[in-house]
PDB file of C-alpha atoms in Angstrom:
ATOM      1  CA  MET F 262     -41.371  36.285  10.024  1.00 45.00           C
ATOM      2  CA  LEU F 263     -39.472  34.448  11.638  1.00 47.00           C
ATOM      3  CA  HIS F 264     -37.959  29.886  11.088  1.00 47.00           C
ATOM      4  CA  GLU F 265     -37.949  27.814  13.837  1.00 47.00           C
ATOM      5  CA  VAL F 266     -34.299  24.889  13.459  1.00 45.00           C
ATOM      6  CA  PRO F 267     -34.910  21.272  14.793  1.00 44.00           C
ATOM      7  CA  ALA F 268     -34.937  21.151  19.308  1.00 48.00           C
ATOM      8  CA  VAL F 269     -31.673  20.625  20.188  1.00 48.00           C
ATOM      9  CA  ARG F 270     -30.948  20.337  23.635  1.00 51.00           C
ATOM     10  CA  PRO F 271     -27.428  21.537  24.817  1.00 52.00           C
ATOM     11  CA  GLN F 272     -25.204  19.346  25.739  1.00 60.00           C
ATOM     12  CA  ILE F 273     -23.813  19.267  30.342  1.00 68.00           C
ATOM     13  CA  ALA F 274     -20.432  18.202  30.641  1.00 76.00           C
ATOM     14  CA  ARG F 275     -19.491  16.817  33.681  1.00 82.00           C
ATOM     15  CA  ALA F 276     -15.839  17.370  35.410  1.00 85.00           C
ATOM     16  CA  TYR F 277     -14.294  16.785  37.741  1.00 86.00           C
ATOM     17  CA  ALA F 278     -12.902  19.818  39.598  1.00 87.00           C
ATOM     18  CA  GLU F 279     -11.656  20.773  43.291  1.00 90.00           C
ATOM     19  CA  LYS F 280     -13.939  24.474  43.223  1.00 91.00           C
ATOM     20  CA  CYS F 281     -16.961  25.811  41.243  1.00 89.00           C
ATOM     21  CA  ARG F 282     -15.475  28.303  39.208  1.00 83.00           C
ATOM     22  CA  HIS F 283     -18.157  30.366  40.644  1.00 81.00           C
ATOM     23  CA  CYS F 284     -18.487  30.126  44.172  1.00 84.00           C
ATOM     24  CA  GLY F 285     -15.035  29.152  44.555  1.00 87.00           C
ATOM     25  CA  ARG F 286     -16.237  25.880  47.229  1.00 90.00           C
ATOM     26  CA  PRO F 287     -15.478  23.070  47.443  1.00 93.00           C
ATOM     27  CA  LEU F 288     -16.631  19.329  44.361  1.00 91.00           C
ATOM     28  CA  THR F 289     -17.100  16.857  46.690  1.00 90.00           C
ATOM     29  CA  HIS F 290     -18.736  15.071  43.103  1.00 89.00           C
ATOM     30  CA  PRO F 291     -18.165  15.373  39.182  1.00 90.00           C
ATOM     31  CA  GLY F 292     -19.214  20.137  38.603  1.00 89.00           C
ATOM     32  CA  THR F 293     -21.261  20.678  35.240  1.00 86.00           C
ATOM     33  CA  VAL F 294     -19.311  22.019  33.456  1.00 82.00           C
ATOM     34  CA  ILE F 295     -20.431  25.881  31.585  1.00 78.00           C
ATOM     35  CA  PRO F 296     -18.751  26.756  28.627  1.00 68.00           C
ATOM     36  CA  PHE F 297     -18.272  30.104  29.324  1.00 68.00           C
ATOM     37  CA  VAL F 298     -18.153  29.737  32.957  1.00 73.00           C
ATOM     38  CA  GLY F 299     -15.754  26.440  34.109  1.00 79.00           C
ATOM     39  CA  VAL F 300     -16.329  23.973  36.435  1.00 86.00           C
ATOM     40  CA  VAL F 301     -19.921  24.714  38.602  1.00 86.00           C
ATOM     41  CA  GLY F 302     -21.065  22.638  41.624  1.00 88.00           C
ATOM     42  CA  PRO F 303     -25.304  22.167  41.337  1.00 85.00           C
ATOM     43  CA  GLU F 304     -26.243  25.290  43.350  1.00 83.00           C
ATOM     44  CA  CYS F 305     -24.182  26.807  40.519  1.00 83.00           C
ATOM     45  CA  ARG F 306     -25.824  24.915  37.791  1.00 82.00           C
ATOM     46  CA  SER F 307     -28.920  25.964  38.257  1.00 80.00           C
ATOM     47  CA  LYS F 308     -27.485  30.197  37.881  1.00 77.00           C
ATOM     48  CA  PHE F 309     -26.452  28.841  34.021  1.00 76.00           C
ATOM     49  CA  MET F 310     -29.002  26.809  33.598  1.00 76.00           C
ATOM     50  CA  HIS F 311     -31.409  29.727  32.516  1.00 74.00           C
ATOM     51  CA  LEU F 312     -28.615  31.344  30.033  1.00 74.00           C
ATOM     52  CA  ILE F 313     -27.381  28.059  28.305  1.00 74.00           C
ATOM     53  CA  ALA F 314     -31.076  27.364  27.335  1.00 76.00           C
ATOM     54  CA  LEU F 315     -31.157  30.611  26.215  1.00 77.00           C
ATOM     55  CA  VAL F 316     -27.677  30.077  23.644  1.00 77.00           C
ATOM     56  CA  ALA F 317     -29.246  27.131  22.372  1.00 78.00           C
ATOM     57  CA  GLU F 318     -33.094  28.767  21.712  1.00 80.00           C
ATOM     58  CA  VAL F 319     -31.537  31.676  20.121  1.00 82.00           C
ATOM     59  CA  GLU F 320     -29.125  29.208  17.898  1.00 82.00           C
ATOM     60  CA  MET F 321     -32.394  27.882  17.173  1.00 83.00           C
ATOM     61  CA  LEU F 322     -33.541  30.822  15.644  1.00 85.00           C
ATOM     62  CA  SER F 323     -33.955  31.908  12.025  1.00 87.00           C
ATOM     63  CA  PHE F 324     -34.914  35.138  10.472  1.00 87.00           C
ATOM     64  CA  ASN F 325     -36.293  36.352   7.787  1.00 87.00           C
ATOM     65  CA  ILE F 326     -34.007  39.059   6.006  1.00 88.00           C
ATOM     66  CA  ASP F 327     -36.460  40.681   3.944  1.00 88.00           C
ATOM     67  CA  ASP F 328     -39.067  40.957   7.013  1.00 84.00           C
ATOM     68  CA  GLN F 329     -38.147  43.689   8.657  1.00 83.00           C
ATOM     69  CA  GLY F 330     -39.778  43.123  12.466  1.00 81.00           C
ATOM     70  CA  SER F 331     -37.980  40.223  12.400  1.00 82.00           C
ATOM     71  CA  GLN F 332     -34.432  41.962  11.314  1.00 84.00           C
ATOM     72  CA  ARG F 333     -35.826  44.668  14.780  1.00 85.00           C
ATOM     73  CA  LEU F 334     -35.239  41.467  16.885  1.00 85.00           C
ATOM     74  CA  ALA F 335     -32.207  39.387  15.166  1.00 86.00           C
ATOM     75  CA  HIS F 336     -30.401  42.235  16.727  1.00 88.00           C
ATOM     76  CA  MET F 337     -32.132  43.205  19.432  1.00 86.00           C
ATOM     77  CA  ILE F 338     -31.215  39.833  20.532  1.00 85.00           C
ATOM     78  CA  TRP F 339     -27.994  40.813  18.990  1.00 88.00           C
ATOM     79  CA  SER F 340     -27.200  43.618  20.846  1.00 87.00           C
ATOM     80  CA  ARG F 341     -28.106  42.455  24.328  1.00 84.00           C
ATOM     81  CA  LEU F 342     -25.684  39.097  24.213  1.00 83.00           C
ATOM     82  CA  ILE F 343     -23.617  41.730  22.338  1.00 83.00           C
ATOM     83  CA  ASN F 344     -23.955  43.488  26.427  1.00 81.00           C
ATOM     84  CA  LEU F 345     -23.873  40.886  28.163  1.00 78.00           C
ATOM     85  CA  GLY F 346     -20.410  39.680  27.774  1.00 77.00           C
ATOM     86  CA  PHE F 347     -21.015  36.706  24.798  1.00 79.00           C
ATOM     87  CA  LEU F 348     -18.985  37.193  21.480  1.00 82.00           C
ATOM     88  CA  VAL F 349     -22.229  36.817  18.788  1.00 86.00           C
ATOM     89  CA  THR F 350     -21.850  36.700  15.140  1.00 89.00           C
ATOM     90  CA  LYS F 351     -25.070  37.343  12.783  1.00 90.00           C
ATOM     91  CA  HIS F 352     -24.752  34.660   9.422  1.00 91.00           C
ATOM     92  CA  ALA F 353     -26.170  35.722   6.484  1.00 91.00           C
ATOM     93  CA  ASP F 354     -27.819  33.152   3.456  1.00 91.00           C
ATOM     94  CA  THR F 355     -28.463  35.648   0.580  1.00 90.00           C
ATOM     95  CA  VAL F 356     -30.019  32.561  -1.525  1.00 93.00           C
ATOM     96  CA  LYS F 357     -32.770  31.327   1.221  1.00 91.00           C
ATOM     97  CA  ARG F 358     -33.256  34.588   2.331  1.00 91.00           C
ATOM     98  CA  THR F 359     -32.701  34.268   6.574  1.00 91.00           C
ATOM     99  CA  LEU F 360     -30.351  35.726   9.103  1.00 90.00           C
ATOM    100  CA  TRP F 361     -29.544  33.262  11.993  1.00 89.00           C
ATOM    101  CA  LEU F 362     -26.827  34.347  15.036  1.00 90.00           C
ATOM    102  CA  GLU F 363     -23.885  32.189  16.161  1.00 88.00           C
ATOM    103  CA  VAL F 364     -23.071  32.712  20.340  1.00 83.00           C
ATOM    104  CA  ASP F 365     -19.511  31.882  20.582  1.00 75.00           C
ATOM    105  CA  SER F 366     -19.832  30.843  23.957  1.00 60.00           C
ATOM    106  CA  ARG F 367     -16.063  30.068  24.431  1.00 55.00           C
ATOM    107  CA  LYS F 368     -14.730  33.158  24.056  1.00 55.00           C
ATOM    108  CA  VAL F 369     -17.532  35.411  25.596  1.00 56.00           C
ATOM    109  CA  SER F 370     -15.940  39.588  26.866  1.00 52.00           C
ATOM    110  CA  ARG F 371     -16.543  38.774  30.625  1.00 55.00           C
ATOM    111  CA  ARG F 372     -16.665  36.585  33.659  1.00 62.00           C
ATOM    112  CA  GLY F 373     -18.647  34.300  33.841  1.00 62.00           C
ATOM    113  CA  ALA F 374     -20.070  35.971  37.131  1.00 61.00           C
ATOM    114  CA  GLU F 375     -20.060  38.768  35.576  1.00 70.00           C
ATOM    115  CA  ILE F 376     -22.502  37.598  33.287  1.00 70.00           C
ATOM    116  CA  VAL F 377     -24.735  35.776  35.579  1.00 67.00           C
ATOM    117  CA  LYS F 378     -24.791  39.379  37.437  1.00 69.00           C
ATOM    118  CA  ARG F 379     -25.833  41.057  34.254  1.00 73.00           C
ATOM    119  CA  TRP F 380     -28.724  38.137  32.258  1.00 70.00           C
ATOM    120  CA  GLU F 381     -30.235  38.408  35.679  1.00 68.00           C
ATOM    121  CA  THR F 382     -30.890  41.828  35.006  1.00 71.00           C
ATOM    122  CA  VAL F 383     -32.172  41.543  32.057  1.00 73.00           C
ATOM    123  CA  ARG F 384     -34.020  38.312  31.883  1.00 72.00           C
ATOM    124  CA  ALA F 385     -37.933  39.169  32.402  1.00 74.00           C
ATOM    125  CA  GLU F 386     -37.536  41.690  28.746  1.00 76.00           C
ATOM    126  CA  PHE F 387     -35.281  38.554  26.852  1.00 74.00           C
ATOM    127  CA  GLU F 388     -37.722  36.100  28.428  1.00 75.00           C
ATOM    128  CA  GLN F 389     -40.843  38.862  26.975  1.00 78.00           C
ATOM    129  CA  GLN F 390     -39.790  39.405  23.472  1.00 77.00           C
ATOM    130  CA  LEU F 391     -38.376  36.272  22.871  1.00 74.00           C
ATOM    131  CA  LYS F 392     -41.638  35.367  23.831  1.00 79.00           C
ATOM    132  CA  LEU F 393     -43.006  37.774  21.216  1.00 77.00           C
ATOM    133  CA  ALA F 394     -41.791  36.007  18.608  1.00 74.00           C
ATOM    134  CA  GLN F 395     -43.016  32.916  19.102  1.00 73.00           C
ATOM    135  CA  ALA F 396     -46.450  33.755  18.906  1.00 78.00           C
ATOM    136  CA  GLU F 397     -45.339  35.782  15.539  1.00 74.00           C
ATOM    137  CA  ARG F 398     -44.308  32.486  13.895  1.00 68.00           C
ATOM    138  CA  GLU F 399     -47.767  30.790  15.653  1.00 74.00           C
ATOM    139  CA  GLY F 400     -49.614  33.755  13.922  1.00 72.00           C
ATOM    140  CA  ALA F 401     -47.633  33.627  10.916  1.00 63.00           C
ATOM    141  CA  ALA F 402     -47.727  30.059  10.668  1.00 56.00           C
ATOM    142  CA  ALA F 403     -51.654  29.920  11.492  1.00 55.00           C
TER     143      ALA F 403
END
């Protein structure tokens, strides 16, 4: 069983830079600061927004320690993010019987461009798993 934490929109910062960190195109206006990449232009921003939203969604999830399905989902999400290049820490609260994941977007084991390429290959599978988790939450709430 999953427990949903109140939704918080990820904060998107803007900053000036000479060129896009992802594609190298010159920037004439402030770019978007992507924590694990740097300042990117408007064309590249869309490549990263789904990834930023995913990280925010993952950090809002709380998993039930006593439920094997919930633990499997947490482990699957953890291992996928590790394989993409993120540093992810599992945390547990034994009193509340919950487990949650913390994605450290300031530290990654791969460059941003490589994370995006890998992300695009597993995106559909990841979205399917999160939809299953949502259906599980709705079924448990009913």
